[in-house]
GROMACS .gro file of N, CA and C in nm:
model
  405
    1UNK      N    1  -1.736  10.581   3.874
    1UNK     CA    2  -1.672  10.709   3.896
    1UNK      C    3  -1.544  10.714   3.813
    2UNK      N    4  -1.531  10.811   3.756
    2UNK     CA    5  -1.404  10.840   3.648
    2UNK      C    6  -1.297  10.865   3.750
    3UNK      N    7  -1.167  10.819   3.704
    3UNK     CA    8  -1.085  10.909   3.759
    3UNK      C    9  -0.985  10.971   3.726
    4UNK      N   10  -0.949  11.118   3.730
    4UNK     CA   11  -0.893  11.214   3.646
    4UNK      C   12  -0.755  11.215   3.677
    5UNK      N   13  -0.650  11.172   3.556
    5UNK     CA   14  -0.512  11.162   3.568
    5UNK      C   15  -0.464  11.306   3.572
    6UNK      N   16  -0.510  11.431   3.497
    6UNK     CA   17  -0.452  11.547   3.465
    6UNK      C   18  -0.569  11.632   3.480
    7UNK      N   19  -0.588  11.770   3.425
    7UNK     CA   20  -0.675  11.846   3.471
    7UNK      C   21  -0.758  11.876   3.312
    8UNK      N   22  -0.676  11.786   3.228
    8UNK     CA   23  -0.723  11.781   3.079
    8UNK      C   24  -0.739  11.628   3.041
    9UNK      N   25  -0.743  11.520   3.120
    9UNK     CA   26  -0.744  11.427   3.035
    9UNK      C   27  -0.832  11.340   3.164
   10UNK      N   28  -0.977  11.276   3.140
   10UNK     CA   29  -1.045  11.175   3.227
   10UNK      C   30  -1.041  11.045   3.169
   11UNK      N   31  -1.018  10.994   3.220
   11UNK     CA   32  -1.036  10.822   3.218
   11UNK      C   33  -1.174  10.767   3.282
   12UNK      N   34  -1.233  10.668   3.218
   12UNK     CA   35  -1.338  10.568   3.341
   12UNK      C   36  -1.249  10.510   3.395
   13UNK      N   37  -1.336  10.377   3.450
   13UNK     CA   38  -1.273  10.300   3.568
   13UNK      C   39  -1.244  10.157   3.470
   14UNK      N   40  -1.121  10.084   3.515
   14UNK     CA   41  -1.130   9.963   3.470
   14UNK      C   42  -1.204   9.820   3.443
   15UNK      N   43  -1.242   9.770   3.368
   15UNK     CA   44  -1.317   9.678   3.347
   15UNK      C   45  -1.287   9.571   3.412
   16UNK      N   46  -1.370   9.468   3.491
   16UNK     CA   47  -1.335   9.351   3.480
   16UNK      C   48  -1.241   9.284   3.440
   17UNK      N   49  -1.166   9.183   3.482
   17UNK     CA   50  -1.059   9.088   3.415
   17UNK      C   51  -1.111   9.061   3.341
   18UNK      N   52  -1.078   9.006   3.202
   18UNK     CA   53  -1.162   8.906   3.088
   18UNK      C   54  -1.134   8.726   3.151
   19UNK      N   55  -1.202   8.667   3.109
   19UNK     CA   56  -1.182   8.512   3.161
   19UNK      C   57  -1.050   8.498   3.072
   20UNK      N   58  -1.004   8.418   3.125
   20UNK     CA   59  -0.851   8.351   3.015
   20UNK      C   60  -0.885   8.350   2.896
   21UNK      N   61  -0.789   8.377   2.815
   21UNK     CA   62  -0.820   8.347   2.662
   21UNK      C   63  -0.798   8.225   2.624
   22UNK      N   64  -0.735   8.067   2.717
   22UNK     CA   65  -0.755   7.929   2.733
   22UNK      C   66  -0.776   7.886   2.824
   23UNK      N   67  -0.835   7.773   2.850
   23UNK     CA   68  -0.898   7.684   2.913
   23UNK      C   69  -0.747   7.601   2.975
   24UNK      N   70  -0.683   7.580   2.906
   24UNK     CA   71  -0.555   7.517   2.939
   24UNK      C   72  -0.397   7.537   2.903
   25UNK      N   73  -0.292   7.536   2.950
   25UNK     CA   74  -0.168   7.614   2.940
   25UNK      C   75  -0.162   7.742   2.981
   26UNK      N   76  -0.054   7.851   2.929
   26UNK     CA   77  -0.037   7.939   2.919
   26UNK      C   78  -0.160   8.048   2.843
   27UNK      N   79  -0.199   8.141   2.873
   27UNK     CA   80  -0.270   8.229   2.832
   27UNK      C   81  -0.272   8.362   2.881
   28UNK      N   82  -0.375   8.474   2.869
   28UNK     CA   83  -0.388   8.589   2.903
   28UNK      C   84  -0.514   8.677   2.929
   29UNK      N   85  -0.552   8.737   3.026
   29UNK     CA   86  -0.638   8.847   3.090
   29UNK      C   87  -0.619   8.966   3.066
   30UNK      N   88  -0.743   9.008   3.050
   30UNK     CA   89  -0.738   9.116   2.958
   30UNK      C   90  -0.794   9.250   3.041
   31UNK      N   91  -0.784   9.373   3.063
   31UNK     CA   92  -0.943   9.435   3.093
   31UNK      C   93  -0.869   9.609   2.997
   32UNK      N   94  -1.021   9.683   3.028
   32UNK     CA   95  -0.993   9.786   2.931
   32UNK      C   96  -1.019   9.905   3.014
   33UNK      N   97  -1.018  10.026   2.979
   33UNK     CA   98  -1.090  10.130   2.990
   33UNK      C   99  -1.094  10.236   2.905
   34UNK      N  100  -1.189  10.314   2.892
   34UNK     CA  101  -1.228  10.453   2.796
   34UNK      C  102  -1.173  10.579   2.838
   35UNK      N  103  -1.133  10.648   2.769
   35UNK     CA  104  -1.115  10.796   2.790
   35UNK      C  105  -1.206  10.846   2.749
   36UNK      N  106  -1.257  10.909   2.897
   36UNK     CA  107  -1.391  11.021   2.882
   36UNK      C  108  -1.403  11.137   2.764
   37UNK      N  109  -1.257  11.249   2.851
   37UNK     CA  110  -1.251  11.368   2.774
   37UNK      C  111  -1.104  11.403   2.790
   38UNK      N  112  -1.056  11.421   2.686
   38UNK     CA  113  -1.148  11.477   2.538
   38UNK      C  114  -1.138  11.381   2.484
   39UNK      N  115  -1.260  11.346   2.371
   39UNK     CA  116  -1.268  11.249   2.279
   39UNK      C  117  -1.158  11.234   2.204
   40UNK      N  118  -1.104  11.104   2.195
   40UNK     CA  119  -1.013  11.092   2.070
   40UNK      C  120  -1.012  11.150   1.953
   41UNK      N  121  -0.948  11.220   1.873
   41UNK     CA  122  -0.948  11.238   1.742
   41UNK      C  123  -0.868  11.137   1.650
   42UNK      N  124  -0.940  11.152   1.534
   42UNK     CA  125  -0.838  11.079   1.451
   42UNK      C  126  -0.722  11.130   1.408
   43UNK      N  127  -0.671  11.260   1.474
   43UNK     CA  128  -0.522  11.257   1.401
   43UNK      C  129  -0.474  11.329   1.559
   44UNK      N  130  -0.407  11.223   1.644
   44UNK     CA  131  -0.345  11.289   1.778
   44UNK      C  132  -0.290  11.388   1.763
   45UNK      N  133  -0.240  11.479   1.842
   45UNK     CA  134  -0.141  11.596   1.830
   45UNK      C  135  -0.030  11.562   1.942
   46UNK      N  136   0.087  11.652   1.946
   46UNK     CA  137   0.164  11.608   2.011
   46UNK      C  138   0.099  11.692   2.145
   47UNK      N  139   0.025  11.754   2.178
   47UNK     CA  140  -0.009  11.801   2.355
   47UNK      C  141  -0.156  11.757   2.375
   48UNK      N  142  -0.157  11.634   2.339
   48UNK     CA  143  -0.293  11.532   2.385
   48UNK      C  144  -0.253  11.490   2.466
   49UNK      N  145  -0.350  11.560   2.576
   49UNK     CA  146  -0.315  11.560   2.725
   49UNK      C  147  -0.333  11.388   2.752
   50UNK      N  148  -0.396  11.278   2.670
   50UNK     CA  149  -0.407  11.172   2.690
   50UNK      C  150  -0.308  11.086   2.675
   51UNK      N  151  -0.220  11.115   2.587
   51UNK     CA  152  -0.101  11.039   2.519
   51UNK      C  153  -0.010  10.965   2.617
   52UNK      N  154  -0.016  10.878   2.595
   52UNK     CA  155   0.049  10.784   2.729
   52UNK      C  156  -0.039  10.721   2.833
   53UNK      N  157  -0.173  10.718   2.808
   53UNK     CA  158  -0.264  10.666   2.876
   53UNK      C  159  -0.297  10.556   2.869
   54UNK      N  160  -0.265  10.451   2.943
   54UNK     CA  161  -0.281  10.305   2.893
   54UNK      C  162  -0.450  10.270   2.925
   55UNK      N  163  -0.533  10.238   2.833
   55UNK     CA  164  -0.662  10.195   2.820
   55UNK      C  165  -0.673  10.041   2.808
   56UNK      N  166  -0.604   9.919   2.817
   56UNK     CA  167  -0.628   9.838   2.808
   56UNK      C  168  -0.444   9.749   2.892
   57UNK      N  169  -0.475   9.636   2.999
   57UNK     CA  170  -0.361   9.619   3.044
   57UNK      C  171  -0.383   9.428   3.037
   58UNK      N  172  -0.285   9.355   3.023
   58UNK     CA  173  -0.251   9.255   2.980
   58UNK      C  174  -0.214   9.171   3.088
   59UNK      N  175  -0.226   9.090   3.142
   59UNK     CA  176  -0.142   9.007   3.273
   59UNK      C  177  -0.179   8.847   3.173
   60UNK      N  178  -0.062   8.747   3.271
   60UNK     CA  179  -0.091   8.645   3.241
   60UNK      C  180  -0.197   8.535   3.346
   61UNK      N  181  -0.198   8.427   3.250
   61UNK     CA  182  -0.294   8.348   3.333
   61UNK      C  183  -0.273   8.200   3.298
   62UNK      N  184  -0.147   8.180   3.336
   62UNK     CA  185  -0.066   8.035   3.357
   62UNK      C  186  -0.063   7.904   3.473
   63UNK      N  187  -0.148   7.955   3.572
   63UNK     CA  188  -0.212   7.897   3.610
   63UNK      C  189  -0.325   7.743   3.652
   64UNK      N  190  -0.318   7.772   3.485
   64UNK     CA  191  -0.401   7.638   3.426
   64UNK      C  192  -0.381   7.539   3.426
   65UNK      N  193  -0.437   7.435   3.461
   65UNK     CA  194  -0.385   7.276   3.404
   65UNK      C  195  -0.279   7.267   3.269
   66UNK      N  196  -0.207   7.198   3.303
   66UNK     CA  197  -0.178   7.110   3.112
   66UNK      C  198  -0.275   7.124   2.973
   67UNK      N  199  -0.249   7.137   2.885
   67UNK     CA  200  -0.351   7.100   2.781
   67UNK      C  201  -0.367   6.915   2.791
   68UNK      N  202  -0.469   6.891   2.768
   68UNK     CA  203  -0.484   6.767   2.762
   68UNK      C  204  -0.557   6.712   2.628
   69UNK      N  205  -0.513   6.627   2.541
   69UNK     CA  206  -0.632   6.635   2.382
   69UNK      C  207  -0.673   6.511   2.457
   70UNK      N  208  -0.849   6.495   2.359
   70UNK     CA  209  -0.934   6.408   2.392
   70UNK      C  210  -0.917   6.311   2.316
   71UNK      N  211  -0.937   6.168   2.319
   71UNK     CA  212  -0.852   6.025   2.247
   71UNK      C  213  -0.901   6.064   2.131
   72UNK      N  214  -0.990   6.121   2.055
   72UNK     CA  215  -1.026   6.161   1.888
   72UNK      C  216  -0.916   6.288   1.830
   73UNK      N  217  -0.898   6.325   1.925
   73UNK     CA  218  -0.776   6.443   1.903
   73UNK      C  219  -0.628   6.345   1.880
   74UNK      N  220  -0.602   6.278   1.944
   74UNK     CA  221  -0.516   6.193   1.964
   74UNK      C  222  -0.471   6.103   1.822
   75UNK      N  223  -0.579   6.114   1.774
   75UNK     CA  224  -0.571   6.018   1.654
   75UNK      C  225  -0.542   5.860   1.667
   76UNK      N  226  -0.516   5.758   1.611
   76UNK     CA  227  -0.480   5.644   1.593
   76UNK      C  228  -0.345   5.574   1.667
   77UNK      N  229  -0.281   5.697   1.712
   77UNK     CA  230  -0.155   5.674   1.759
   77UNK      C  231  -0.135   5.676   1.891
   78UNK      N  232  -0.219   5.667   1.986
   78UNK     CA  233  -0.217   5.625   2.147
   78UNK      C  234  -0.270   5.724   2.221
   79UNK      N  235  -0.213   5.712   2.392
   79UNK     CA  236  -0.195   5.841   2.456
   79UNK      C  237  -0.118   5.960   2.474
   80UNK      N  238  -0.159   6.023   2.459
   80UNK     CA  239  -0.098   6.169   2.455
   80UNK      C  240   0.058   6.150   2.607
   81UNK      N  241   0.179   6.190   2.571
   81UNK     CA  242   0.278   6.136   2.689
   81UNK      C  243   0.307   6.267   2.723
   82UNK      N  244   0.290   6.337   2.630
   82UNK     CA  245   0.321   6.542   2.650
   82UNK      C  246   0.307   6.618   2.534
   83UNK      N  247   0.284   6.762   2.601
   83UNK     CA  248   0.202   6.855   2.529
   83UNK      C  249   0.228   6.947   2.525
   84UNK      N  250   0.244   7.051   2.454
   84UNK     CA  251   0.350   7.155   2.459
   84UNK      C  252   0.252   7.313   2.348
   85UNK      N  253   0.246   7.374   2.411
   85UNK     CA  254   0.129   7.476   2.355
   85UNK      C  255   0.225   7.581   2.303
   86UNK      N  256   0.242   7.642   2.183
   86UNK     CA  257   0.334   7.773   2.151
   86UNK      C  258   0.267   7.876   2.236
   87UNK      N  259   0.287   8.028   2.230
   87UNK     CA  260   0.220   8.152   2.261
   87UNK      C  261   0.169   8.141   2.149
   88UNK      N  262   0.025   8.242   2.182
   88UNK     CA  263  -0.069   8.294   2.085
   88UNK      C  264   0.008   8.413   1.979
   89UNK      N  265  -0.019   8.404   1.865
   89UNK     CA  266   0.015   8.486   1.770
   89UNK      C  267  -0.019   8.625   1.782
   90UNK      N  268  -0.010   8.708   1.730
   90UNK     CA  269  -0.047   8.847   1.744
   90UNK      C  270  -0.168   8.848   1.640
   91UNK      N  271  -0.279   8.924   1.665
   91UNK     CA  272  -0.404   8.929   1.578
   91UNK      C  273  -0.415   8.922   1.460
   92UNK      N  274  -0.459   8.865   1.361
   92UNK     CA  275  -0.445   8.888   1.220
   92UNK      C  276  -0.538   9.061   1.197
   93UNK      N  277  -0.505   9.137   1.059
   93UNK     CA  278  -0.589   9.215   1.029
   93UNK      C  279  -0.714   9.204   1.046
   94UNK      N  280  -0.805   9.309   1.053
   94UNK     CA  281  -0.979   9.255   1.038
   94UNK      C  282  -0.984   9.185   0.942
   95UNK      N  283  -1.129   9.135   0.920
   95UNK     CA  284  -1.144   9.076   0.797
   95UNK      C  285  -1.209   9.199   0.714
   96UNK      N  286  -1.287   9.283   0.732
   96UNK     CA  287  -1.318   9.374   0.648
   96UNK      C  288  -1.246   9.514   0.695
   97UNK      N  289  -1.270   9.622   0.620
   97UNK     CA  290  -1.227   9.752   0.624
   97UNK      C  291  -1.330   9.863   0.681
   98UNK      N  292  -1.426   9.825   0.679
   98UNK     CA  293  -1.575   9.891   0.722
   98UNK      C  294  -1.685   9.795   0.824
   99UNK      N  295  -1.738   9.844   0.889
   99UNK     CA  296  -1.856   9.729   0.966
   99UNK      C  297  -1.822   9.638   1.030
  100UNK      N  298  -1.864   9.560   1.075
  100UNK     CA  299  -1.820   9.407   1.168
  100UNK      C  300  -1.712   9.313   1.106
  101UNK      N  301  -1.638   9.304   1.177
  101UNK     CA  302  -1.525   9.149   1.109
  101UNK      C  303  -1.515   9.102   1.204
  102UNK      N  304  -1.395   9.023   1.173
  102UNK     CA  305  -1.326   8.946   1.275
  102UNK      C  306  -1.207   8.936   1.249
  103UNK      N  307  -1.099   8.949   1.365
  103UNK     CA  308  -0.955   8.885   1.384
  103UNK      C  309  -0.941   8.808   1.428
  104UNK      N  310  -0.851   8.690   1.416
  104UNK     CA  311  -0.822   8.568   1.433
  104UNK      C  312  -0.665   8.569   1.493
  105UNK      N  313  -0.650   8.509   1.608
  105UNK     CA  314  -0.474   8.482   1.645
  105UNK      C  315  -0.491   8.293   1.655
  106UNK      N  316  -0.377   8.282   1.659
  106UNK     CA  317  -0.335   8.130   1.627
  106UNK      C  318  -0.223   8.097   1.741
  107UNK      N  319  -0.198   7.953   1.789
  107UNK     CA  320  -0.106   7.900   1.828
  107UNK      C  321  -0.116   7.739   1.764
  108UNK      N  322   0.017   7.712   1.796
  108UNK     CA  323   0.039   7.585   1.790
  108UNK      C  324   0.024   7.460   1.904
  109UNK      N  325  -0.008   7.345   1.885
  109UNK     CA  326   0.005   7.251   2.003
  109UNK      C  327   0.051   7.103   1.908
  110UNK      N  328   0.166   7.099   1.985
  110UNK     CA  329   0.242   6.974   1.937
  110UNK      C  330   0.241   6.920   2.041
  111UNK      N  331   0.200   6.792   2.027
  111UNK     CA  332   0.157   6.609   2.082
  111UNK      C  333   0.264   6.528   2.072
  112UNK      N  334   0.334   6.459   2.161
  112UNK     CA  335   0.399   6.326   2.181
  112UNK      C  336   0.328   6.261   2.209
  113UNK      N  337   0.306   6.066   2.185
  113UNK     CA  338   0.276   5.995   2.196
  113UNK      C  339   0.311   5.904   2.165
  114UNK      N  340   0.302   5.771   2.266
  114UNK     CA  341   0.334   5.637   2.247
  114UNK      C  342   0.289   5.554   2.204
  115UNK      N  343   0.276   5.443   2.126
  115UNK     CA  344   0.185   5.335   2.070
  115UNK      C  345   0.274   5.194   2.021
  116UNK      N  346   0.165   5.078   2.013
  116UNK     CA  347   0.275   4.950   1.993
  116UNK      C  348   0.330   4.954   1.864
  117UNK      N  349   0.288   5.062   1.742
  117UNK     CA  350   0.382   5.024   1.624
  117UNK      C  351   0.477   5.126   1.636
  118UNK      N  352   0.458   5.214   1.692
  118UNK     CA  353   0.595   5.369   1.761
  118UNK      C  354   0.644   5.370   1.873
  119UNK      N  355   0.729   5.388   1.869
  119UNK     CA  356   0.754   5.394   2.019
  119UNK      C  357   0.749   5.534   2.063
  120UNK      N  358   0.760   5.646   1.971
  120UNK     CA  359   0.767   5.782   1.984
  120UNK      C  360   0.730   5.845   1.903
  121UNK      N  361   0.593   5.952   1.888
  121UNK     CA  362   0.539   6.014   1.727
  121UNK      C  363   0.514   6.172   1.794
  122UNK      N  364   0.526   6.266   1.697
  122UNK     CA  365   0.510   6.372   1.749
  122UNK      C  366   0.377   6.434   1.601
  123UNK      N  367   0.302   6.529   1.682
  123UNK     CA  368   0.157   6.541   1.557
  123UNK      C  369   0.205   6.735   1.616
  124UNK      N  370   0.144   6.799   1.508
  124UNK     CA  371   0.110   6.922   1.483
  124UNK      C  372  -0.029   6.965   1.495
  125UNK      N  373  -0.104   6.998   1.589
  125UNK     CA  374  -0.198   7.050   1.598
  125UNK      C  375  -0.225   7.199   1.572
  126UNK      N  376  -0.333   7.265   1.496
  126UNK     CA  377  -0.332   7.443   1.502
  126UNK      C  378  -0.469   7.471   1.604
  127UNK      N  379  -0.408   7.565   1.706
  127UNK     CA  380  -0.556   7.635   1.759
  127UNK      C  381  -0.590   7.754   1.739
  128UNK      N  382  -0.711   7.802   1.701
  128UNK     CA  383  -0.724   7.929   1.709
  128UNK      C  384  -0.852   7.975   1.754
  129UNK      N  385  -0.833   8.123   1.790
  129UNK     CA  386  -0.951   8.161   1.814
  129UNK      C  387  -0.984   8.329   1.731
  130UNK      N  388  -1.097   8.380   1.800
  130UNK     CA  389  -1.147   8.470   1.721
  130UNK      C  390  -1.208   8.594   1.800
  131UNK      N  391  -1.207   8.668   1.777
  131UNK     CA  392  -1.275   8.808   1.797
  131UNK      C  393  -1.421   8.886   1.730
  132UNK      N  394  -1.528   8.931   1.753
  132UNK     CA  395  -1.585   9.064   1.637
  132UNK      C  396  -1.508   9.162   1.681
  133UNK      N  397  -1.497   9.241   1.545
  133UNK     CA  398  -1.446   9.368   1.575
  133UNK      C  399  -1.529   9.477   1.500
  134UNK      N  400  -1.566   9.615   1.508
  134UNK     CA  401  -1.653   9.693   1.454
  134UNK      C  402  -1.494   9.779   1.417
  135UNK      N  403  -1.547   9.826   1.248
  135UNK     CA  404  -1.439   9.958   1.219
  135UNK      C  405  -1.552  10.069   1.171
   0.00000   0.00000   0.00000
């Protein structure tokens, strides 16, 4: 069932949470919704009864365990002693201009660890993930 903010502008109903966008640390939930009527145009006007309609809302989902890397992640240099995840980047452009792509956002995860020839090493890890997107 839609439900109507104004007497010119319908909304559907909200989607589902999305699952976390990680498995571990800090991350984010996603969900969306469509505006019925009137269809978007491509060039808004300023008395689009829609304007200000939030279609997609953001919460966090921090929650999670620690990141933890697996001893091949770890490399040569011991156990992992702490782990420290940046925020996710903001989306890169599509990859194409027409048809299916993909955007890509990125974070960082930097590793401390102990071992008998260090006593203290810190590693640079990159994570990322990915999207399709249709233009």
């Amino acid at each position: 069932m839609a439900a109507a903010l104004s007497t010119k502008c319908e909304v559907g109903p909200w989607s589902e949470w999305s699952t976390c966008s990680v498995t571990c640390g800090q991350g984010s939930r996603i969900r969306k919704r469509e505006i019925l009527s009137p269809k978007k145009s491509n060039s808004p006007t300023a008395d689009d009864p829609c304007s200000g309609i939030k279609t997609m809302e953001t919460i966090s989902c921090s929650d999670l365990p620690n990141c933890q890397l697996t001893p091949d992640q770890a490399g040569p240099y011991g156990p992992v002693v702490d782990c420290k995840v940046s925020h996710w980047s903001d989306w890169s452009p599509c990859s194409v201009s027409c048809g299916r792509g993909l955007k890509q956002k990125n974070r960082r995860i930097i590793v401390s660890f102990v071992s008998d020839e260090m006593h203290f090493s810190t590693s640079d890890y990159k994570d990322s993930t990915q999207e399709g997107w249709n233009k």
